[in-house]
Amino acid sequence: GESVGLHLPTLSVQEGDNSIINCAYSNSASDYFIWYKQESGKGPQFIIDIRSNMDKRQGQRVTVLLNKTVKHLSLQIAATQPGDSAVYFCAERVDNQGGKLIFGQGTELSVKP
Amino acid sequence: SQTIHQWPATLVQPVGSPLSLECTVEGTSNPNLYWYRQAAGRGLQLLFYSVGIGQISSEVPQNLSASRPQDRQFILSSKKLLLSDSGFYLCAYTTGPGAEAFFGQGTRLTVV
């Protein structure tokens, strides 16, 4: 069935370093891949997305890479800050199925000052 | 501007009692609406989604049901709660294909 999973459940980085969070997916029919940030007790917040026909997209301090050959997605955060500490989820969206999002398990990012 | 409201924020209910969680969206018309459940330390599991009034798609068999009585209102219900229904419930919406999904702040449900 459809699934999106993450390689690592936790990631600890030093403030100022770059962070890389990885994700594997299984549904080749997904239209978009999205990264969400979730702080404790809150709903997920959109970070960045990438269409399935792209391989890289950059935002402010974040870059998403998509490798369709190996069905792998990654989120790179430059100059990680304490405020980046949260759980990060990758998700895939299938637009011909009501735009539903299928989420992975999540990676908890901890930034050490 | 568009906003999404979800309530209550926390809820403690006894086993066997009914449930009604409400979600409303403002500032847009005909949104796609979603209910997700999140277990502690886990990802979000899609429960239901709706592309229009009265149109509900169920993703997993469960003790819950959803209804969309109005364009911007989405309700999650149960006739009799089970202990396993405990979790963090999130409502979300999108405004169309390719659009970003916005989430409510969630309801923490504890069934005792």
Coordinates of C-alpha atoms in Angstrom, one line a residue:
Chain A
G1 CA 0.0 0.0 0.0
E2 CA 0.9 3.6 0.0
S3 CA 3.4 4.7 2.6
V4 CA 6.0 7.3 3.3
G5 CA 8.7 6.5 5.9
L6 CA 11.6 8.2 7.4
H7 CA 15.1 6.7 7.9
L8 CA 15.9 8.2 11.3
P9 CA 13.6 8.9 14.2
T10 CA 15.9 11.5 15.9
L11 CA 18.6 13.9 14.7
S12 CA 20.8 16.1 17.0
V13 CA 22.8 18.9 15.5
Q14 CA 24.9 21.8 16.8
E15 CA 23.5 25.3 16.3
G16 CA 24.9 26.8 13.1
D17 CA 25.4 23.4 11.4
N18 CA 23.5 22.2 8.5
S19 CA 20.8 19.5 9.0
I20 CA 19.7 16.9 6.6
I21 CA 16.5 14.9 7.2
N22 CA 15.7 12.0 4.9
C23 CA 12.6 10.3 3.8
A24 CA 11.7 7.3 1.6
Y25 CA 8.4 7.0 -0.2
S26 CA 6.7 4.2 -2.1
N27 CA 4.0 5.7 -4.2
S28 CA 5.3 6.8 -7.6
A29 CA 1.9 8.3 -8.5
S30 CA 2.2 11.2 -6.0
D31 CA 2.0 14.7 -7.4
Y32 CA 3.7 16.6 -4.7
F33 CA 6.1 15.9 -1.9
I34 CA 5.9 18.1 1.1
W35 CA 7.8 18.8 4.3
Y36 CA 6.0 19.8 7.5
K37 CA 7.3 21.0 10.8
Q38 CA 5.4 20.2 14.0
E39 CA 6.1 21.8 17.3
S40 CA 4.9 20.1 20.5
G41 CA 1.1 20.3 20.9
K42 CA 0.5 22.1 17.6
G43 CA -0.6 21.2 14.2
P44 CA 1.9 20.7 11.4
Q45 CA 3.2 23.8 9.5
F46 CA 4.1 23.7 5.8
I47 CA 7.8 24.3 5.1
I48 CA 8.3 23.6 1.5
D49 CA 7.0 21.3 -1.3
I50 CA 8.3 20.0 -4.6
R51 CA 6.4 18.8 -7.6
S52 CA 7.1 15.2 -8.7
N53 CA 8.6 16.5 -12.0
M54 CA 11.3 18.5 -10.2
D55 CA 14.5 17.3 -8.4
K56 CA 15.4 20.4 -6.3
R57 CA 13.7 23.3 -4.8
Q58 CA 15.1 26.0 -2.5
G59 CA 13.4 28.2 0.0
Q60 CA 14.6 30.4 2.8
R61 CA 17.4 28.4 4.5
V62 CA 15.7 25.1 3.3
T63 CA 16.3 23.0 0.3
V64 CA 14.3 19.9 -0.7
L65 CA 15.8 17.3 -3.0
L66 CA 13.8 14.6 -4.8
N67 CA 15.4 11.5 -6.2
K68 CA 12.7 9.6 -8.0
T69 CA 15.0 6.8 -9.1
V70 CA 15.5 5.6 -5.5
K71 CA 12.2 7.2 -4.2
H72 CA 14.1 9.4 -1.8
L73 CA 13.3 12.8 -0.5
S74 CA 15.4 15.0 1.8
L75 CA 15.2 18.3 3.6
Q76 CA 18.3 20.4 4.1
I77 CA 18.2 23.2 6.7
A78 CA 21.1 25.6 6.5
A79 CA 22.6 27.2 9.6
T80 CA 20.2 25.3 11.9
Q81 CA 18.9 27.4 14.8
P82 CA 17.3 26.5 18.2
G83 CA 13.9 27.5 16.8
D84 CA 14.3 24.7 14.2
S85 CA 13.9 22.1 16.9
A86 CA 10.7 20.2 16.1
V87 CA 9.5 17.0 14.5
Y88 CA 9.7 17.1 10.7
F89 CA 7.4 15.0 8.6
C90 CA 7.6 14.3 4.9
A91 CA 4.3 13.7 3.1
E92 CA 3.1 12.9 -0.3
R93 CA 0.0 14.3 -2.0
V94 CA -2.1 12.6 -4.6
D95 CA -4.2 15.3 -6.3
N96 CA -6.7 12.9 -8.0
Q97 CA -7.6 11.5 -4.6
G98 CA -8.9 14.7 -3.1
G99 CA -5.4 16.0 -2.5
K100 CA -5.0 13.7 0.5
L101 CA -1.7 13.7 2.3
I102 CA 0.1 10.6 3.3
F103 CA 2.6 11.2 6.1
G104 CA 5.7 9.5 7.2
Q105 CA 6.6 8.7 10.8
G106 CA 8.6 11.8 11.6
T107 CA 12.1 12.8 12.6
E108 CA 12.7 14.8 15.8
L109 CA 15.3 17.4 15.2
S110 CA 17.1 18.7 18.3
V111 CA 19.4 21.7 18.0
K112 CA 22.1 22.1 20.6
P113 CA 23.2 25.6 21.5
Chain B
S1 CA -7.7 35.9 5.1
Q2 CA -8.1 32.1 5.4
T3 CA -8.3 30.5 8.8
I4 CA -9.2 27.2 10.3
H5 CA -10.8 26.6 13.7
Q6 CA -10.9 23.4 15.6
W7 CA -12.3 22.7 19.0
P8 CA -12.1 21.8 21.7
A9 CA -8.4 21.8 22.3
T10 CA -8.5 19.0 24.9
L11 CA -11.1 16.5 25.8
V12 CA -11.4 13.7 28.3
Q13 CA -14.2 11.3 27.7
P14 CA -15.3 8.0 29.3
V15 CA -15.3 4.8 27.3
G16 CA -18.7 4.3 25.6
S17 CA -19.5 8.0 25.5
P18 CA -20.2 9.9 22.2
L19 CA -17.8 12.2 20.5
S20 CA -18.2 15.3 18.3
L21 CA -15.3 17.4 17.2
E22 CA -15.9 20.3 15.0
C23 CA -13.8 22.1 12.4
T24 CA -14.6 25.2 10.4
V25 CA -12.8 27.1 7.7
E26 CA -13.1 30.8 6.9
G27 CA -12.1 32.9 4.0
T28 CA -12.4 30.3 1.2
S29 CA -15.1 28.4 -0.6
N30 CA -15.4 24.7 -1.4
P31 CA -12.2 23.6 0.4
N32 CA -11.1 20.0 0.5
L33 CA -11.3 19.0 4.2
Y34 CA -9.4 16.3 6.1
W35 CA -9.4 14.6 9.5
Y36 CA -6.1 13.1 10.7
R37 CA -5.2 11.3 13.9
Q38 CA -1.8 11.3 15.4
A39 CA -0.6 8.8 18.0
A40 CA 2.1 9.9 20.4
G41 CA 5.5 10.1 18.7
R42 CA 4.0 8.9 15.4
G43 CA 3.0 10.3 12.0
L44 CA -0.4 11.5 11.0
Q45 CA -2.9 9.0 9.8
L46 CA -5.6 10.2 7.4
L47 CA -9.1 9.2 8.6
F48 CA -11.5 11.0 6.3
Y49 CA -11.5 13.5 3.5
S50 CA -14.2 15.5 1.8
V51 CA -14.2 17.3 -1.6
G52 CA -17.7 18.7 -1.1
I53 CA -20.8 18.9 1.0
G54 CA -22.1 15.5 1.9
Q55 CA -19.1 13.8 0.2
I56 CA -17.0 11.8 2.7
S57 CA -14.2 9.3 1.9
S58 CA -13.1 7.0 4.6
E59 CA -9.5 5.9 4.6
V60 CA -9.4 3.3 7.4
P61 CA -12.1 1.2 9.0
Q62 CA -12.7 2.5 12.5
N63 CA -15.1 3.5 15.3
L64 CA -15.4 7.0 13.9
S65 CA -17.5 8.8 11.2
A66 CA -17.3 12.2 9.6
S67 CA -19.9 14.5 8.2
R68 CA -19.8 17.7 6.2
P69 CA -23.2 19.5 6.7
Q70 CA -22.0 22.8 5.3
D71 CA -19.3 23.8 2.8
R72 CA -16.8 24.9 5.4
Q73 CA -17.8 22.7 8.3
F74 CA -16.3 19.2 9.0
I75 CA -17.4 17.1 12.0
L76 CA -15.8 14.0 13.4
S77 CA -18.1 11.8 15.5
S78 CA -18.4 8.6 17.3
K79 CA -21.4 6.9 18.9
K80 CA -19.3 5.0 21.5
L81 CA -15.7 5.8 22.2
L82 CA -13.1 3.1 22.7
L83 CA -9.8 3.5 24.7
S84 CA -8.0 3.1 21.3
D85 CA -9.6 6.3 20.1
S86 CA -7.3 8.4 22.3
G87 CA -5.0 10.6 20.3
F88 CA -4.4 13.9 18.8
Y89 CA -6.9 14.8 16.1
L90 CA -6.1 17.3 13.4
C91 CA -8.4 19.0 10.9
A92 CA -6.9 20.4 7.7
Y93 CA -8.0 22.0 4.5
T94 CA -6.7 22.7 1.0
T95 CA -8.1 25.1 -1.6
G96 CA -7.5 22.9 -4.6
P97 CA -5.1 20.7 -6.5
G98 CA -1.5 21.7 -5.8
A99 CA -2.5 23.9 -2.9
E100 CA -0.8 23.9 0.4
A101 CA -2.6 22.2 3.3
F102 CA -3.3 24.2 6.4
F103 CA -3.9 22.5 9.8
G104 CA -5.9 23.4 12.8
Q105 CA -4.3 23.4 16.2
G106 CA -5.6 19.9 17.0
T107 CA -7.7 18.3 19.7
R108 CA -6.1 16.1 22.3
L109 CA -8.6 13.4 23.1
T110 CA -8.1 11.1 26.1
V111 CA -10.6 8.2 26.5
V112 CA -10.7 6.9 30.1

